[in-house]
Tab-separated table of C-alpha atoms and ligand atoms in Angstrom:
chain	number	residue	atom	x	y	z
A	1	MET	CA	3.399	16.870	25.879
A	2	GLU	CA	6.512	18.712	25.166
A	3	ASN	CA	8.405	15.922	24.564
A	4	LYS	CA	6.989	13.691	22.247
A	5	LEU	CA	8.510	12.703	19.630
A	6	LYS	CA	7.209	14.839	16.083
A	7	VAL	CA	6.477	12.926	12.506
A	8	LEU	CA	5.644	14.209	9.605
A	9	PHE	CA	3.897	11.515	7.361
A	10	VAL	CA	4.472	12.298	3.828
A	11	ALA	CA	2.148	10.235	0.865
A	12	ALA	CA	0.226	11.171	-2.703
A	13	GLU	CA	-2.777	10.011	-0.680
A	14	CYS	CA	-4.579	9.009	2.522
A	15	ALA	CA	-8.246	7.548	3.165
A	16	PRO	CA	-11.053	8.141	3.409
A	17	LEU	CA	-10.176	11.423	1.980
A	18	ILE	CA	-8.653	9.953	-1.290
A	19	LYS	CA	-7.417	6.724	-2.130
A	20	VAL	CA	-6.501	4.429	-5.157
A	21	GLY	CA	-4.813	1.452	-3.355
A	22	GLY	CA	-3.423	0.037	-0.356
A	23	LEU	CA	-0.953	2.909	-0.055
A	24	GLY	CA	-4.244	5.064	0.958
A	25	ASP	CA	-5.187	2.951	3.197
A	26	VAL	CA	-1.300	2.790	5.124
A	27	ALA	CA	-1.715	6.364	4.741
A	28	GLY	CA	-5.447	6.781	6.778
A	29	GLU	CA	-4.310	3.888	9.084
A	30	LEU	CA	-1.021	3.942	10.677
A	31	PRO	CA	-0.649	7.660	11.612
A	32	VAL	CA	-4.317	7.009	13.628
A	33	LYS	CA	-2.434	3.959	15.425
A	34	LEU	CA	1.171	6.052	16.273
A	35	GLN	CA	-0.811	9.119	17.547
A	36	GLU	CA	-2.400	6.143	19.749
A	37	LEU	CA	0.862	5.321	21.037
A	38	GLY	CA	1.690	9.028	22.327
A	39	ILE	CA	3.329	10.326	18.721
A	40	ASP	CA	2.841	13.612	17.446
A	41	VAL	CA	2.016	12.306	13.942
A	42	ARG	CA	0.872	14.699	10.914
A	43	VAL	CA	-0.010	13.672	7.678
A	44	VAL	CA	0.983	16.096	4.473
A	45	ILE	CA	-0.858	14.750	1.128
A	46	PRO	CA	-1.548	16.480	-2.471
A	47	ALA	CA	-4.839	18.477	-3.039
A	48	ASN	CA	-7.523	16.768	-4.845
A	49	LYS	CA	-10.908	17.801	-7.145
A	50	ASP	CA	-11.968	14.733	-5.807
A	51	ILE	CA	-11.071	15.622	-2.096
A	52	ASP	CA	-14.376	17.580	-0.702
A	53	VAL	CA	-14.022	18.054	2.660
A	54	PRO	CA	-14.326	21.018	4.790
A	55	THR	CA	-10.726	23.098	5.339
A	56	VAL	CA	-8.706	25.447	6.683
A	57	TYR	CA	-6.766	27.949	5.046
A	58	GLN	CA	-3.182	27.597	6.828
A	59	GLY	CA	-1.200	29.900	4.727
A	60	ASP	CA	0.413	30.497	1.211
A	61	PHE	CA	3.819	30.915	0.055
A	62	PRO	CA	5.200	30.692	-3.325
A	63	VAL	CA	7.648	27.837	-4.648
A	64	ASN	CA	10.254	27.974	-7.323
A	65	LEU	CA	10.497	25.524	-9.834
A	66	GLY	CA	13.419	26.061	-11.722
A	67	TRP	CA	13.253	29.314	-13.519
A	68	ARG	CA	9.441	29.741	-12.305
A	69	ASN	CA	7.396	30.638	-9.317
A	70	GLU	CA	4.283	28.549	-8.182
A	71	THR	CA	1.604	29.488	-5.521
A	72	CYS	CA	1.210	26.656	-2.908
A	73	ILE	CA	-1.708	27.047	-0.923
A	74	VAL	CA	-1.576	24.986	2.365
A	75	ARG	CA	-4.952	24.123	4.061
A	76	GLU	CA	-6.024	21.673	7.224
A	77	VAL	CA	-8.464	19.470	6.630
A	78	LEU	CA	-11.231	19.509	9.330
A	79	ASN	CA	-12.104	16.685	11.440
A	80	THR	CA	-9.724	14.246	10.733
A	81	PRO	CA	-8.214	12.013	13.943
A	82	VAL	CA	-4.900	13.206	12.910
A	83	LYS	CA	-3.821	16.478	11.911
A	84	THR	CA	-3.995	16.724	8.158
A	85	TYR	CA	-2.880	18.970	5.778
A	86	LEU	CA	-3.363	19.647	1.647
A	87	VAL	CA	-1.054	20.875	-0.320
A	88	ASP	CA	-3.084	22.817	-2.870
A	89	ASN	CA	-1.893	24.104	-6.611
A	90	TYR	CA	-4.930	24.976	-9.181
A	91	HIS	CA	-2.838	23.686	-11.424
A	92	TYR	CA	-1.503	20.942	-10.507
A	93	PHE	CA	-3.970	19.346	-8.074
A	94	GLY	CA	-7.327	21.315	-9.392
A	95	ARG	CA	-7.659	17.960	-11.094
A	96	ALA	CA	-9.402	14.884	-10.697
A	97	GLY	CA	-7.427	11.387	-10.479
A	98	VAL	CA	-4.499	11.080	-8.391
A	99	TYR	CA	-2.033	9.759	-10.595
A	100	GLY	CA	-2.252	8.974	-14.628
A	101	HIS	CA	-1.290	12.597	-15.781
A	102	ARG	CA	1.423	13.046	-18.440
A	103	ASP	CA	2.638	15.830	-15.799
A	104	ASP	CA	3.240	13.426	-12.373
A	105	PRO	CA	6.694	13.768	-12.231
A	106	GLU	CA	6.300	17.933	-11.726
A	107	ARG	CA	3.087	17.299	-10.017
A	108	PHE	CA	4.543	15.916	-7.138
A	109	ALA	CA	8.088	17.334	-7.790
A	110	PHE	CA	6.307	20.613	-6.811
A	111	PHE	CA	4.253	18.915	-3.600
A	112	CYS	CA	7.764	18.126	-2.455
A	113	LEU	CA	8.997	21.436	-2.861
A	114	SER	CA	5.743	22.958	-1.160
A	115	VAL	CA	6.958	20.395	1.882
A	116	LEU	CA	10.023	21.471	2.713
A	117	GLU	CA	8.788	25.102	2.171
A	118	MET	CA	6.462	24.262	4.876
A	119	LEU	CA	8.922	22.871	6.663
A	120	ARG	CA	10.969	26.086	6.369
A	121	ARG	CA	7.848	28.501	7.058
A	122	PHE	CA	5.819	26.603	9.527
A	123	ASP	CA	6.007	26.349	13.126
A	124	TYR	CA	6.149	22.504	13.406
A	125	ARG	CA	9.902	21.052	13.398
A	126	PRO	CA	9.405	17.241	12.976
A	127	ASP	CA	11.998	14.565	14.163
A	128	ILE	CA	10.871	12.461	11.893
A	129	LEU	CA	10.014	12.875	7.707
A	130	HIS	CA	8.366	9.343	6.984
A	131	LEU	CA	8.182	9.284	3.214
A	132	ASN	CA	6.183	6.801	1.190
A	133	ASP	CA	7.000	5.242	-2.206
A	134	TRP	CA	8.214	8.003	-5.140
A	135	HIS	CA	6.134	10.701	-5.214
A	136	THR	CA	7.846	12.081	-2.171
A	137	ALA	CA	11.201	10.101	-2.441
A	138	PRO	CA	12.990	13.594	-3.537
A	139	LEU	CA	12.206	15.195	-0.128
A	140	ALA	CA	14.710	12.945	1.699
A	141	MET	CA	17.362	14.430	-1.182
A	142	LEU	CA	15.909	17.889	-0.985
A	143	LEU	CA	16.810	17.902	3.159
A	144	ARG	CA	20.216	16.492	2.662
A	145	GLU	CA	21.253	18.927	0.019
A	146	HIS	CA	19.959	21.625	1.459
A	147	GLU	CA	21.317	21.118	5.161
A	148	ARG	CA	24.710	23.285	5.030
A	149	GLU	CA	22.864	26.403	4.569
A	150	GLU	CA	20.075	25.428	6.521
A	151	PRO	CA	21.335	22.903	9.421
A	152	GLN	CA	17.809	22.791	11.265
A	153	LEU	CA	16.715	20.372	8.152
A	154	SER	CA	20.106	18.236	9.501
A	155	ASP	CA	18.112	17.258	12.485
A	156	ILE	CA	15.224	15.637	10.926
A	157	ALA	CA	15.500	12.328	10.653
A	158	ILE	CA	14.392	10.096	7.691
A	159	LEU	CA	12.445	7.030	6.951
A	160	TYR	CA	11.810	6.099	3.181
A	161	THR	CA	8.793	2.953	3.247
A	162	ILE	CA	8.580	1.517	-0.038
A	163	HIS	CA	5.180	0.472	-1.182
A	164	SER	CA	5.840	-0.786	-4.724
A	165	LEU	CA	9.165	-0.850	-6.632
A	166	GLU	CA	7.892	-1.072	-10.058
A	167	TYR	CA	6.698	2.404	-9.797
A	168	GLN	CA	9.628	4.916	-9.350
A	169	GLY	CA	8.820	8.080	-11.119
A	170	VAL	CA	11.684	8.055	-13.643
A	171	SER	CA	11.446	11.198	-16.037
A	172	GLY	CA	13.913	13.357	-17.499
A	173	ARG	CA	16.681	15.726	-16.530
A	174	ASN	CA	14.303	18.644	-16.767
A	175	ILE	CA	12.291	17.247	-13.494
A	176	PHE	CA	15.404	17.413	-11.830
A	177	ASN	CA	16.501	20.337	-12.460
A	178	LEU	CA	12.928	21.511	-11.070
A	179	PHE	CA	14.294	20.515	-7.619
A	180	GLY	CA	17.367	23.152	-7.764
A	181	VAL	CA	19.884	21.442	-6.293
A	182	LYS	CA	23.485	21.460	-7.314
A	183	ASP	CA	24.532	19.989	-10.606
A	184	VAL	CA	27.291	16.936	-9.166
A	185	VAL	CA	23.872	15.553	-7.533
A	186	PHE	CA	22.460	13.885	-10.824
A	187	LYS	CA	25.113	11.189	-10.572
A	188	VAL	CA	24.717	7.448	-10.865
A	189	ASP	CA	25.811	7.499	-7.131
A	190	LYS	CA	22.750	9.556	-6.208
A	191	VAL	CA	20.025	10.156	-8.418
A	192	GLU	CA	20.890	9.617	-11.794
A	193	TYR	CA	19.834	6.429	-13.932
A	194	PHE	CA	20.428	5.912	-17.065
A	195	GLY	CA	20.340	9.538	-18.006
A	196	CYS	CA	17.161	10.050	-16.430
A	197	PHE	CA	16.018	10.881	-12.861
A	198	ASN	CA	14.764	7.995	-11.019
A	199	PRO	CA	12.884	9.986	-7.380
A	200	MET	CA	12.774	6.616	-6.164
A	201	LYS	CA	16.760	5.872	-5.946
A	202	ALA	CA	16.823	9.364	-4.650
A	203	GLY	CA	14.596	8.454	-1.561
A	204	ILE	CA	16.809	5.211	-0.806
A	205	ASN	CA	20.309	7.189	-1.115
A	206	TYR	CA	19.451	10.239	1.393
A	207	ALA	CA	17.185	8.291	3.818
A	208	ASP	CA	18.612	7.636	6.959
A	209	LEU	CA	16.329	4.620	6.964
A	210	ILE	CA	14.217	2.350	4.124
A	211	ASN	CA	11.643	0.381	4.871
A	212	GLY	CA	9.613	-2.072	2.529
A	213	VAL	CA	6.026	-3.467	3.566
A	214	SER	CA	7.161	-6.770	4.799
A	215	LYS	CA	9.970	-9.382	5.274
A	216	THR	CA	9.856	-11.136	2.313
A	217	PHE	CA	9.459	-8.546	-0.112
A	218	THR	CA	12.413	-6.881	1.291
A	219	GLN	CA	14.323	-9.538	0.621
A	220	GLN	CA	13.140	-9.931	-2.771
A	221	MET	CA	13.558	-5.842	-3.414
A	222	LEU	CA	17.738	-7.163	-3.687
A	223	THR	CA	17.057	-9.172	-6.055
A	224	SER	CA	17.478	-8.762	-10.195
A	225	LYS	CA	13.798	-10.350	-10.506
A	226	TYR	CA	11.758	-8.837	-8.143
A	227	GLY	CA	14.326	-5.795	-7.883
A	228	PHE	CA	13.289	-3.360	-11.178
A	229	GLY	CA	16.340	-2.440	-11.854
A	230	LEU	CA	16.959	-0.693	-8.041
A	231	GLU	CA	18.707	-4.466	-6.674
A	232	GLY	CA	21.890	-2.653	-6.663
A	233	VAL	CA	21.379	0.221	-5.664
A	234	LEU	CA	19.262	-1.137	-2.055
A	235	SER	CA	21.545	-3.240	-1.984
A	236	ASN	CA	24.241	-0.672	-1.241
A	237	ARG	CA	22.283	-0.113	1.341
A	238	LYS	CA	20.981	-3.395	2.984
A	239	HIS	CA	22.514	-2.479	6.744
A	240	GLN	CA	19.683	0.233	6.285
A	241	LEU	CA	16.782	-2.047	5.146
A	242	ARG	CA	13.646	-3.296	6.891
A	243	GLY	CA	10.672	-5.059	6.489
A	244	VAL	CA	7.213	-4.255	8.167
A	245	ILE	CA	4.534	-5.829	7.973
A	246	ASN	CA	1.217	-3.419	7.794
A	247	GLY	CA	-2.261	-4.239	9.218
A	248	ILE	CA	-5.504	-3.386	8.618
A	249	ASN	CA	-8.299	-1.300	10.203
A	250	THR	CA	-10.178	-4.264	12.661
A	251	LYS	CA	-12.951	-1.526	13.492
A	252	ASN	CA	-14.136	-0.815	10.052
A	253	TRP	CA	-13.567	-4.968	8.427
A	254	ASP	CA	-15.379	-6.704	11.334
A	255	PRO	CA	-17.519	-9.212	10.690
A	256	GLU	CA	-19.091	-8.854	14.218
A	257	ASN	CA	-20.188	-5.530	13.583
A	258	ASP	CA	-20.584	-4.509	9.750
A	259	PRO	CA	-23.271	-2.625	8.981
A	260	TYR	CA	-22.635	-3.933	5.416
A	261	ILE	CA	-22.853	-7.516	5.619
A	262	TYR	CA	-25.963	-10.078	6.179
A	263	ALA	CA	-25.994	-10.913	9.268
A	264	PRO	CA	-22.938	-10.785	11.821
A	265	TYR	CA	-20.970	-13.666	12.830
A	266	SER	CA	-17.296	-14.342	14.670
A	267	LYS	CA	-15.052	-17.209	14.906
A	268	ASP	CA	-17.191	-18.486	18.208
A	269	ASN	CA	-20.486	-18.552	16.254
A	270	LEU	CA	-19.779	-19.392	12.266
A	271	GLU	CA	-23.375	-19.374	12.250
A	272	GLY	CA	-24.428	-16.040	10.307
A	273	LYS	CA	-21.561	-17.081	7.381
A	274	LYS	CA	-23.855	-19.402	6.036
A	275	GLU	CA	-26.597	-16.569	5.611
A	276	ASN	CA	-23.885	-14.250	4.421
A	277	LYS	CA	-23.188	-16.870	1.854
A	278	ARG	CA	-26.432	-17.278	0.783
A	279	ARG	CA	-28.029	-13.923	0.174
A	280	LEU	CA	-24.829	-13.306	-1.606
A	281	GLN	CA	-25.506	-15.320	-3.925
A	282	GLU	CA	-29.172	-14.348	-4.184
A	283	ASP	CA	-28.243	-10.509	-5.007
A	284	LEU	CA	-25.830	-11.598	-7.427
A	285	GLY	CA	-27.983	-13.734	-8.943
A	286	LEU	CA	-25.754	-17.097	-8.437
A	287	GLU	CA	-27.802	-20.398	-7.911
A	288	PRO	CA	-28.615	-21.553	-4.624
A	289	SER	CA	-25.185	-23.606	-3.339
A	290	ASP	CA	-23.436	-25.510	-1.195
A	291	ARG	CA	-20.309	-26.122	-3.374
A	292	PRO	CA	-17.547	-23.121	-2.482
A	293	LEU	CA	-17.792	-19.763	-3.693
A	294	PHE	CA	-14.090	-18.100	-4.480
A	295	ALA	CA	-13.609	-14.162	-4.336
A	296	VAL	CA	-11.238	-11.822	-6.013
A	297	VAL	CA	-11.539	-8.452	-5.238
A	298	SER	CA	-9.003	-6.675	-6.766
A	299	ARG	CA	-7.453	-4.042	-9.330
A	300	LEU	CA	-7.260	-5.940	-12.790
A	301	VAL	CA	-3.516	-4.848	-13.210
A	302	PRO	CA	-1.338	-7.578	-14.624
A	303	ASN	CA	0.915	-8.340	-11.456
A	304	LYS	CA	-2.270	-9.178	-9.524
A	305	GLY	CA	-1.715	-12.760	-11.647
A	306	LEU	CA	-4.941	-12.182	-14.055
A	307	GLU	CA	-3.476	-14.810	-16.563
A	308	LEU	CA	-4.067	-17.682	-13.605
A	309	MET	CA	-6.740	-16.080	-12.200
A	310	GLU	CA	-8.606	-17.370	-15.104
A	311	GLY	CA	-7.625	-20.966	-15.000
A	312	ALA	CA	-8.466	-20.874	-11.641
A	313	ALA	CA	-11.913	-20.013	-12.160
A	314	GLU	CA	-12.641	-22.376	-14.800
A	315	ALA	CA	-10.929	-25.257	-12.813
A	316	VAL	CA	-13.147	-24.456	-9.863
A	317	LEU	CA	-16.149	-24.137	-12.209
A	318	LYS	CA	-15.760	-27.235	-13.774
A	319	GLU	CA	-15.908	-28.768	-10.072
A	320	GLY	CA	-19.238	-27.447	-9.812
A	321	GLY	CA	-17.742	-24.478	-7.496
A	322	GLN	CA	-19.153	-20.705	-8.052
A	323	PHE	CA	-16.801	-17.498	-8.956
A	324	VAL	CA	-17.394	-13.875	-8.318
A	325	LEU	CA	-14.747	-10.704	-9.440
A	326	LEU	CA	-15.278	-7.850	-8.231
A	327	GLY	CA	-12.806	-4.413	-9.644
A	328	SER	CA	-12.286	-3.049	-12.860
A	329	GLY	CA	-8.967	-2.796	-14.869
A	330	GLU	CA	-7.773	-3.878	-18.281
A	331	LYS	CA	-10.486	-4.017	-20.609
A	332	PHE	CA	-8.648	-7.850	-21.784
A	333	TYR	CA	-9.184	-8.924	-18.395
A	334	GLU	CA	-12.545	-7.792	-18.007
A	335	ASN	CA	-13.906	-9.171	-21.045
A	336	ALA	CA	-12.127	-13.019	-20.278
A	337	PHE	CA	-13.922	-12.402	-17.057
A	338	LEU	CA	-17.128	-11.340	-19.028
A	339	ARG	CA	-16.885	-14.244	-21.312
A	340	LEU	CA	-16.639	-17.009	-18.096
A	341	MET	CA	-20.133	-16.029	-17.075
A	342	SER	CA	-21.618	-16.072	-20.620
A	343	ARG	CA	-20.107	-19.885	-20.324
A	344	TYR	CA	-21.081	-20.816	-17.157
A	345	PRO	CA	-24.388	-18.887	-16.185
A	346	GLY	CA	-25.232	-19.248	-12.218
A	347	GLN	CA	-21.787	-19.804	-11.301
A	348	VAL	CA	-20.279	-16.892	-11.963
A	349	SER	CA	-20.828	-13.139	-10.902
A	350	VAL	CA	-18.670	-10.680	-12.569
A	351	ASN	CA	-18.942	-6.790	-11.348
A	352	LEU	CA	-16.926	-4.830	-12.737
A	353	GLU	CA	-16.421	-1.599	-10.518
A	354	PHE	CA	-15.197	-0.679	-6.892
A	355	ASN	CA	-18.053	-0.451	-4.534
A	356	ASN	CA	-17.239	-1.132	-0.880
A	357	GLU	CA	-20.075	-2.395	0.373
A	358	LYS	CA	-20.474	-4.705	-1.947
A	359	ALA	CA	-16.762	-5.819	-1.488
A	360	HIS	CA	-17.657	-6.311	2.486
A	361	ARG	CA	-20.414	-8.352	1.271
A	362	ILE	CA	-18.138	-10.627	-0.744
A	363	TYR	CA	-15.437	-10.720	1.623
A	364	ALA	CA	-17.828	-12.096	4.320
A	365	GLY	CA	-20.184	-14.439	1.793
A	366	SER	CA	-17.291	-16.204	0.220
A	367	ASP	CA	-15.609	-19.568	1.086
A	368	VAL	CA	-12.437	-18.767	-0.332
A	369	PHE	CA	-10.526	-15.728	-1.752
A	370	LEU	CA	-7.995	-16.113	-4.648
A	371	MET	CA	-5.239	-13.841	-4.753
A	372	PRO	CA	-2.220	-15.379	-7.258
A	373	SER	CA	-0.422	-11.915	-7.371
A	374	ARG	CA	2.430	-12.502	-9.770
A	375	TYR	CA	4.897	-9.808	-6.730
A	376	GLU	CA	2.957	-8.165	-3.672
A	377	PRO	CA	4.676	-6.190	-1.622
A	378	CYS	CA	2.459	-6.716	1.483
A	379	GLY	CA	-1.444	-6.937	0.070
A	380	LEU	CA	-4.451	-5.926	2.520
A	381	SER	CA	-7.084	-8.049	0.338
A	382	GLN	CA	-5.783	-11.285	1.556
A	383	LEU	CA	-5.673	-9.888	5.382
A	384	ILE	CA	-9.250	-8.466	5.192
A	385	ALA	CA	-10.775	-11.786	3.311
A	386	MET	CA	-8.545	-13.649	6.567
A	387	ARG	CA	-10.085	-11.506	9.165
A	388	TYR	CA	-13.707	-12.600	7.368
A	389	GLY	CA	-12.990	-16.161	7.143
A	390	SER	CA	-12.745	-16.418	3.606
A	391	VAL	CA	-9.768	-18.776	3.142
A	392	PRO	CA	-6.973	-17.142	1.371
A	393	LEU	CA	-5.091	-19.292	-1.780
A	394	VAL	CA	-2.648	-16.931	-2.467
A	395	HIS	CA	1.254	-17.191	-4.192
A	396	LYS	CA	3.801	-17.306	-1.869
A	397	THR	CA	5.562	-14.555	-2.533
A	398	GLY	CA	6.273	-10.671	-0.524
A	399	GLY	CA	3.367	-10.134	2.145
A	400	LEU	CA	1.335	-13.032	0.786
A	401	ALA	CA	4.697	-15.538	2.096
A	402	ASP	CA	4.373	-13.333	5.159
A	403	THR	CA	0.787	-13.615	6.028
A	404	VAL	CA	-0.336	-16.876	5.250
A	405	ARG	CA	0.140	-20.213	6.522
A	406	ASP	CA	0.118	-23.480	3.840
A	407	GLU	CA	-2.467	-26.000	5.396
A	408	GLY	CA	-1.296	-27.569	2.834
A	409	ARG	CA	2.414	-28.322	3.880
A	410	TYR	CA	1.459	-27.370	7.710
A	411	GLU	CA	-2.047	-29.380	8.620
A	412	GLY	CA	-3.982	-28.350	11.178
A	413	GLU	CA	-1.478	-25.432	11.645
A	414	GLY	CA	-2.341	-23.389	8.638
A	415	THR	CA	-4.423	-20.366	8.101
A	416	GLY	CA	-5.165	-20.285	3.975
A	417	PHE	CA	-3.291	-22.118	1.166
A	418	THR	CA	0.285	-20.860	-1.082
A	419	PHE	CA	1.607	-21.878	-4.038
A	420	SER	CA	5.395	-21.318	-4.734
A	421	THR	CA	6.188	-21.459	-8.130
A	422	TYR	CA	4.253	-18.995	-10.505
A	423	SER	CA	2.735	-21.193	-12.844
A	424	LEU	CA	-1.763	-22.414	-13.430
A	425	ASP	CA	-0.162	-26.507	-13.255
A	426	ALA	CA	1.244	-24.972	-9.792
A	427	LEU	CA	-2.003	-23.033	-8.196
A	428	LEU	CA	-4.019	-25.896	-9.685
A	429	ARG	CA	-2.162	-28.654	-7.905
A	430	ALA	CA	-3.018	-25.890	-4.662
A	431	LEU	CA	-6.351	-25.768	-5.666
A	432	LYS	CA	-7.193	-29.745	-5.166
A	433	LYS	CA	-5.870	-29.054	-2.024
A	434	VAL	CA	-8.385	-26.592	-1.074
A	435	LEU	CA	-11.641	-28.538	-2.820
A	436	ARG	CA	-10.403	-31.486	-1.293
A	437	LEU	CA	-10.385	-30.076	2.092
A	438	TYR	CA	-13.665	-28.378	1.520
A	439	GLU	CA	-14.836	-31.951	1.902
A	440	THR	CA	-14.499	-32.500	5.052
A	441	PRO	CA	-16.639	-29.316	7.051
A	442	LYS	CA	-14.924	-29.565	10.452
A	443	ALA	CA	-11.094	-29.684	9.452
A	444	TRP	CA	-12.616	-26.350	6.950
A	445	LYS	CA	-14.195	-24.589	10.330
A	446	ASN	CA	-10.900	-24.948	11.963
A	447	LEU	CA	-9.002	-23.244	9.564
A	448	MET	CA	-11.278	-20.096	9.047
A	449	ILE	CA	-11.349	-20.028	12.853
A	450	ARG	CA	-7.333	-19.922	12.618
A	451	ALA	CA	-7.840	-17.586	9.490
A	452	MET	CA	-9.237	-14.983	11.701
A	453	THR	CA	-7.402	-15.299	14.479
A	454	ASN	CA	-3.931	-15.202	12.932
A	455	VAL	CA	-4.668	-11.555	10.897
A	456	PRO	CA	-1.470	-8.902	11.576
A	457	THR	CA	-2.966	-5.936	13.179
A	458	TRP	CA	-1.906	-1.949	12.644
A	459	GLU	CA	-0.950	-1.881	16.577
A	460	ASN	CA	1.962	-4.177	15.799
A	461	ALA	CA	2.753	-2.166	12.838
A	462	ALA	CA	2.770	0.813	14.665
A	463	ARG	CA	4.887	-0.193	17.474
A	464	GLU	CA	6.903	-1.990	15.530
A	465	TYR	CA	7.923	1.895	13.488
A	466	LEU	CA	8.126	3.511	16.332
A	467	ASN	CA	11.598	1.404	16.548
A	468	LEU	CA	12.426	2.113	12.930
A	469	TYR	CA	12.235	5.911	13.887
A	470	ALA	CA	14.607	5.604	16.725
A	471	GLU	CA	17.189	3.478	13.995
A	472	ALA	CA	16.612	6.202	11.539
A	473	ARG	CA	17.486	8.839	14.537
A	474	GLU	CA	20.777	6.882	15.219
A	475	GLU	CA	21.517	6.835	11.858
A	476	ASN	CA	21.383	10.340	11.179
A	477	ARG	CA	23.403	10.542	14.053
A	478	LYS	CA	26.004	8.300	13.191
A	479	ARG	CA	25.654	10.369	9.597
A	480	ARG	CA	26.258	13.616	10.876
A	481	ILE	CA	29.265	13.032	13.655
A	482	LYS	CA	30.823	11.599	10.483
A	483	GLY	CA	29.760	15.319	8.614
A	484	ARG	CA	28.223	13.508	5.939
A	485	LYS	CA	25.328	14.629	3.701
A	486	ASN	CA	23.977	10.909	2.728
A	487	PRO	CA	23.976	8.178	5.164
A	488	PHE	CA	25.813	5.659	2.556
B	1	LIG	C1	0.946	-1.525	-2.451
B	1	LIG	C2	1.440	-2.581	-2.826
B	1	LIG	C3	0.394	-3.629	-1.702
B	1	LIG	C4	0.527	-3.053	-0.267
B	1	LIG	C5	0.127	-1.820	-0.398
B	1	LIG	C6	0.363	-0.835	1.382
B	1	LIG	O1	0.086	-0.740	-2.886
B	1	LIG	O2	1.116	-3.211	-4.200
B	1	LIG	O3	1.033	-4.881	-1.856
B	1	LIG	O4	-0.522	-3.240	0.313
B	1	LIG	O5	1.268	-0.763	-1.283
B	1	LIG	O6	1.897	-0.945	1.360
C-alpha cells in the first residue's frame, strides 16, 4: 500500500459529474483505469452549480489573489469510483457553465492557486501532478517558482496533457499578477506571449513532460498550420513531447449490453443492428429505407468541419441516402441543417440538442458516421461509432488519422474511410467509395466487423500513461540534479 504511485489528476471538468466535451470523458475514465492498475489516483476539479451530488467538507482556507484573499472550500464527492475533490468558492464557481464566463482566466487562476494551497495544507503528497489543458497549466509555473522556499514541491513531477491547443487562456498581465510569482517570470522564454499572459505556454515550459492526445496531433502541433502560435514553444520541448491516444469506456458503450438501444447486437451477430436502424428511422420520422443512413453527432463548432458536412449530406441525399444530425451550436449551421431537412422531407432528421439516449440510438442505428473535423486532437465519437459498427468517414488528421484505417486505400483491411485534403472534393471522392462498398453487403459487413474490433481502449492508454509518469519523474530528477527551475 505504502509505495503506491500517487497521482493527482487536475482538470476543469470530469464526467459524469460535469461534462462539456471530450476532456470531461477523459477525466472521468482514465483515472479509473489508472486506479485499476494499482495507482493511488485522485481527481480535483472546480465546483459548479450544475454539480448536484452529496459531498463531504474537507477544509477551507484563504487563497491569496494579488492584493486580496478569497476563501476556498474543498469538498470530497461521495460515491465516486476515484476519490474526487471539488474546489469551491461561491463567487467563482457558484454558477452554471464550466467555460464561457468573462472572468474565466481569473476563475481558473483561483482554481490553480487553491490546488497549490491544498498541496501545502493537506496530508497528501502526490508523486505526479497530471495537468490538463490551459485551465490547470499555471500550476506547473506555481510549483516550480515556489520550490526554492518549499523544497517538498520539487519532488512532484509534472505531466501536462494537451487536449486542445486552440484554447490557450491568453489573458492580460493583471491575471499573471494574481499568481504572486516574480516579475521575471513574465518573459518571452517563460509565460509572456505578445504582451499577454499565456497559461498554455506556462504549462508547456514548466512541465517535466508534455503529451498530446494522439501521435499525429502531437506531430501536427509542431507545425505552423496546427500549432496555434505555440509551435515554436513546443518545438523547444520536443524531446519531452509524447503522443498517447485516448480510449473509450467499453462498458458504457457496448452494443451487446446497452439499455438505450432498440436491440442488442455484436460483431458475431449483427442481426440486431438492422432492427436498430428500422426503429431509429421510425422514431425520427424517416422513411423506411435500406439506403445508407449517415449520422453526425457533434457540437456545431467550426473545427468540426461543418462547412463540409452540409455538402456531403446533400450528396448522400441525392443518392437516396438518409442523414441524421444530433448536436447544437452555432445558429448559422443549425439553420443550414434545418433548411436541408425541409428540402428533403423523410430523408433528414435534425436534432438540435444534446441527448445521451438518442446518441446511443443513433450510433447503433446508423450505417456511416461522418466526422470531417478540420483538426482533431483525438476525437472520441469516431471511436464510439466504430464500436457500434457505424463505419467512420473522417478527415485524415490528428486522432482521426491514428484510429481509422482507410478501406479505400487498404482494401479488405480498413476500419473506415478517410480523405486527406480538407476540401469538399476530397470528401466527395471518399464518399463515392463508401456508397460503392455499401452495395456489396458482404464486404460492408466485414468492414463493420473490423471497425468494431479495432477500437482503442482505456486499458492501453492507462498503461502508456504509467510510462509517461515514470518518464516525467526521470525528467524531474535530471532537472533537479542540474539545479534548474525549468526543465529546459
Ligand atoms: C478535446 C479534443 C478532442 C479529444 C478530447 C479528449 O475535446 O478536441 O479531439 O478527443 O479533447 O482528449
